[in-house]
Structures are given as structure tokens and as C-alpha cells.
């Protein structure tokens, strides 16, 4: 290689050496500097996103603290047995007269059977159970109610409380 370089004219030698320097700088930039620079910019963007997330979380925490200090404390009703929860919530919604039977199903569950209950009211009651007591329908079946009134169903539901 040195013999070939020595055989070139001085002007050609400068041109080849200049090209080699430019190629070396381009390789160093492309293989070493650019990946580090890209990763650095991504990390900066991540930091900005995390800072905004912290600001959002602080505002949410302040809102939660103000809500809890205003007297709305989560009731310890979640510690009640499912039988008591179902009985109280059915009475509160006026659906207890449609309950045919209820029986415990394991330590955190209950099976409730309804006869000729309004479907809309039943769904509202189930929503209350989910929101207030973390009780979800694990199994259920519906059939048309015995009366010819539209919107009435017979239902058998197995409810369980999430721990």
C-alpha cells in the first residue's frame, strides 16, 4: 500500500489522504457518535415525559387528599360478608322483594336468584356492587320473566368479591 501511495503524484497523494481522513471521520461519526447522540436525545425526551407525569400525579394526589379530607372516606363496608352486602344493597334499591333465594358460595361469593325483576334495575344494582364493593358477576343466567311485562327477567347470579 505504501509503495502504491509513493508512486502517486504529490497532488494525487494529498487527494487520497484527504479522502481517507474524511472517510475515517464519517465512519467514527456514523458508528460511534450518532448512536450515542440518538440515545441521549431519547433519554432527554423520556426525562421530560416523566417530569410531566410527576406533575400530573402530584395534582391527582392533591385532589385525592382534598377529597379524603372533606369527609369522604372509603367505608369499611368492604369487610362485610357478601350476604350482608347483597341484602343491604337490595333493600336500598327496593329489589329485595324480587329475590327468590340467596346462598353463600365460598368465602367471598354468593349466589342470588331473582324472579320477575326489572332488568334495568338489576343492572344498576350490579353496577353499585362493582363500584362500591368490588363485587363482580362470575356466572349468570337470565330467562324471560313469568309476567307478560316487558323488561322483566328471572335471573340467577353468582357474585364474588375481588380481594
mmCIF file of C-alpha atoms in Angstrom, residues 1-144:
data_model
loop_
_atom_site.group_PDB
_atom_site.id
_atom_site.type_symbol
_atom_site.label_atom_id
_atom_site.label_comp_id
_atom_site.label_asym_id
_atom_site.label_seq_id
_atom_site.Cartn_x
_atom_site.Cartn_y
_atom_site.Cartn_z
ATOM 1 C CA UNK A 1 0.000 0.000 0.000
ATOM 2 C CA UNK A 2 2.875 2.354 0.888
ATOM 3 C CA UNK A 3 4.548 1.645 -2.470
ATOM 4 C CA UNK A 4 1.335 2.474 -4.278
ATOM 5 C CA UNK A 5 0.966 5.718 -2.305
ATOM 6 C CA UNK A 6 4.587 6.673 -3.030
ATOM 7 C CA UNK A 7 4.038 6.050 -6.724
ATOM 8 C CA UNK A 8 1.315 8.705 -6.884
ATOM 9 C CA UNK A 9 1.944 12.314 -7.787
ATOM 10 C CA UNK A 10 2.059 14.653 -4.768
ATOM 11 C CA UNK A 11 -1.269 16.161 -5.738
ATOM 12 C CA UNK A 12 -2.928 12.746 -6.094
ATOM 13 C CA UNK A 13 -1.411 11.672 -2.749
ATOM 14 C CA UNK A 14 -2.998 14.681 -0.987
ATOM 15 C CA UNK A 15 -6.321 13.889 -2.618
ATOM 16 C CA UNK A 16 -6.226 10.204 -1.496
ATOM 17 C CA UNK A 17 -5.083 11.091 2.054
ATOM 18 C CA UNK A 18 -7.788 13.765 2.349
ATOM 19 C CA UNK A 19 -10.403 11.252 1.217
ATOM 20 C CA UNK A 20 -9.105 8.721 3.746
ATOM 21 C CA UNK A 21 -9.380 11.302 6.565
ATOM 22 C CA UNK A 22 -12.931 12.235 5.510
ATOM 23 C CA UNK A 23 -13.890 8.540 5.316
ATOM 24 C CA UNK A 24 -12.409 7.889 8.788
ATOM 25 C CA UNK A 25 -14.280 10.852 10.290
ATOM 26 C CA UNK A 26 -17.532 9.696 8.630
ATOM 27 C CA UNK A 27 -17.085 6.162 9.992
ATOM 28 C CA UNK A 28 -16.367 7.425 13.511
ATOM 29 C CA UNK A 29 -19.432 9.663 13.388
ATOM 30 C CA UNK A 30 -21.719 7.002 11.884
ATOM 31 C CA UNK A 31 -20.609 4.102 14.046
ATOM 32 C CA UNK A 32 -19.804 5.790 17.337
ATOM 33 C CA UNK A 33 -21.153 9.309 17.763
ATOM 34 C CA UNK A 34 -24.596 9.125 16.069
ATOM 35 C CA UNK A 35 -25.933 6.169 18.110
ATOM 36 C CA UNK A 36 -24.849 7.799 21.381
ATOM 37 C CA UNK A 37 -26.343 11.121 20.326
ATOM 38 C CA UNK A 38 -29.650 9.439 19.376
ATOM 39 C CA UNK A 39 -29.797 7.602 22.698
ATOM 40 C CA UNK A 40 -29.017 10.826 24.574
ATOM 41 C CA UNK A 41 -31.888 12.638 22.845
ATOM 42 C CA UNK A 42 -34.277 9.772 23.597
ATOM 43 C CA UNK A 43 -33.279 9.863 27.266
ATOM 44 C CA UNK A 44 -33.863 13.619 27.377
ATOM 45 C CA UNK A 45 -37.339 13.114 25.914
ATOM 46 C CA UNK A 46 -38.043 10.361 28.473
ATOM 47 C CA UNK A 47 -36.999 12.677 31.284
ATOM 48 C CA UNK A 48 -39.348 15.395 30.044
ATOM 49 C CA UNK A 49 -42.235 12.885 29.822
ATOM 50 C CA UNK A 50 -41.516 11.593 33.331
ATOM 51 C CA UNK A 51 -41.390 15.115 34.727
ATOM 52 C CA UNK A 52 -44.822 15.828 33.242
ATOM 53 C CA UNK A 53 -46.116 12.540 34.636
ATOM 54 C CA UNK A 54 -44.876 13.548 38.092
ATOM 55 C CA UNK A 55 -46.660 16.880 37.793
ATOM 56 C CA UNK A 56 -49.871 15.073 36.808
ATOM 57 C CA UNK A 57 -49.533 12.593 39.676
ATOM 58 C CA UNK A 58 -48.980 15.401 42.170
ATOM 59 C CA UNK A 59 -52.165 17.117 41.036
ATOM 60 C CA UNK A 60 -54.075 13.825 41.293
ATOM 61 C CA UNK A 61 -52.647 13.207 44.762
ATOM 62 C CA UNK A 62 -53.669 16.702 45.853
ATOM 63 C CA UNK A 63 -57.173 16.074 44.533
ATOM 64 C CA UNK A 64 -57.404 12.763 46.371
ATOM 65 C CA UNK A 65 -56.149 14.318 49.592
ATOM 66 C CA UNK A 66 -58.703 17.107 49.351
ATOM 67 C CA UNK A 67 -61.478 14.581 48.662
ATOM 68 C CA UNK A 68 -60.487 12.451 51.658
ATOM 69 C CA UNK A 69 -60.124 15.447 53.942
ATOM 70 C CA UNK A 70 -63.640 16.600 53.044
ATOM 71 C CA UNK A 71 -65.044 13.588 54.833
ATOM 72 C CA UNK A 72 -65.499 11.129 52.002
ATOM 73 C CA UNK A 73 -63.667 8.213 53.475
ATOM 74 C CA UNK A 74 -63.819 4.793 51.898
ATOM 75 C CA UNK A 75 -66.230 2.859 54.043
ATOM 76 C CA UNK A 76 -65.087 -0.293 55.757
ATOM 77 C CA UNK A 77 -68.151 -1.950 54.254
ATOM 78 C CA UNK A 78 -65.813 -3.942 52.032
ATOM 79 C CA UNK A 79 -65.036 -6.019 55.109
ATOM 80 C CA UNK A 80 -68.661 -7.146 55.420
ATOM 81 C CA UNK A 81 -69.682 -10.564 54.232
ATOM 82 C CA UNK A 82 -71.204 -10.825 50.761
ATOM 83 C CA UNK A 83 -74.555 -11.883 52.289
ATOM 84 C CA UNK A 84 -74.824 -8.648 54.252
ATOM 85 C CA UNK A 85 -73.680 -6.524 51.314
ATOM 86 C CA UNK A 86 -76.226 -8.097 48.963
ATOM 87 C CA UNK A 87 -79.042 -7.808 51.490
ATOM 88 C CA UNK A 88 -78.346 -4.133 52.261
ATOM 89 C CA UNK A 89 -77.919 -3.102 48.631
ATOM 90 C CA UNK A 90 -81.043 -4.972 47.508
ATOM 91 C CA UNK A 91 -83.080 -3.254 50.216
ATOM 92 C CA UNK A 92 -81.566 0.108 49.241
ATOM 93 C CA UNK A 93 -82.681 -0.344 45.630
ATOM 94 C CA UNK A 94 -86.030 -1.913 46.541
ATOM 95 C CA UNK A 95 -85.146 -5.159 44.792
ATOM 96 C CA UNK A 96 -85.351 -7.397 47.850
ATOM 97 C CA UNK A 97 -88.986 -8.299 47.064
ATOM 98 C CA UNK A 98 -87.831 -9.920 43.790
ATOM 99 C CA UNK A 99 -85.161 -12.048 45.447
ATOM 100 C CA UNK A 100 -86.231 -15.658 45.438
ATOM 101 C CA UNK A 101 -83.238 -17.065 47.286
ATOM 102 C CA UNK A 102 -79.609 -16.305 48.152
ATOM 103 C CA UNK A 103 -76.951 -18.619 49.452
ATOM 104 C CA UNK A 104 -73.220 -18.282 50.156
ATOM 105 C CA UNK A 105 -70.824 -19.540 47.537
ATOM 106 C CA UNK A 106 -67.374 -19.923 49.074
ATOM 107 C CA UNK A 107 -65.876 -17.362 51.442
ATOM 108 C CA UNK A 108 -66.142 -14.379 49.075
ATOM 109 C CA UNK A 109 -69.150 -15.264 46.982
ATOM 110 C CA UNK A 110 -72.894 -15.511 46.973
ATOM 111 C CA UNK A 111 -75.475 -16.924 44.593
ATOM 112 C CA UNK A 112 -78.637 -14.855 44.239
ATOM 113 C CA UNK A 113 -81.789 -15.828 42.356
ATOM 114 C CA UNK A 114 -84.407 -13.300 41.248
ATOM 115 C CA UNK A 115 -87.911 -13.775 39.944
ATOM 116 C CA UNK A 116 -89.613 -11.261 37.660
ATOM 117 C CA UNK A 117 -87.162 -8.432 38.378
ATOM 118 C CA UNK A 118 -86.764 -5.367 36.153
ATOM 119 C CA UNK A 119 -83.652 -5.940 34.062
ATOM 120 C CA UNK A 120 -82.622 -2.266 34.103
ATOM 121 C CA UNK A 121 -82.835 -2.090 37.900
ATOM 122 C CA UNK A 122 -80.858 -5.312 38.207
ATOM 123 C CA UNK A 123 -78.056 -3.920 36.040
ATOM 124 C CA UNK A 124 -77.990 -0.703 38.099
ATOM 125 C CA UNK A 125 -77.704 -2.768 41.282
ATOM 126 C CA UNK A 126 -74.837 -4.774 39.787
ATOM 127 C CA UNK A 127 -73.090 -1.501 38.910
ATOM 128 C CA UNK A 128 -73.417 -0.396 42.544
ATOM 129 C CA UNK A 129 -71.843 -3.657 43.689
ATOM 130 C CA UNK A 130 -68.892 -3.207 41.350
ATOM 131 C CA UNK A 131 -68.240 0.426 42.228
ATOM 132 C CA UNK A 132 -68.776 0.308 45.979
ATOM 133 C CA UNK A 133 -67.859 -3.235 46.975
ATOM 134 C CA UNK A 134 -65.701 -4.646 44.160
ATOM 135 C CA UNK A 135 -68.157 -7.496 43.645
ATOM 136 C CA UNK A 136 -68.348 -8.888 40.126
ATOM 137 C CA UNK A 137 -70.617 -11.368 38.375
ATOM 138 C CA UNK A 138 -68.748 -14.635 37.970
ATOM 139 C CA UNK A 139 -71.625 -16.577 36.488
ATOM 140 C CA UNK A 140 -75.152 -15.722 35.500
ATOM 141 C CA UNK A 141 -78.203 -16.843 33.600
ATOM 142 C CA UNK A 142 -81.334 -14.971 32.544
ATOM 143 C CA UNK A 143 -84.734 -16.028 31.300
ATOM 144 C CA UNK A 144 -87.942 -14.206 30.425
#
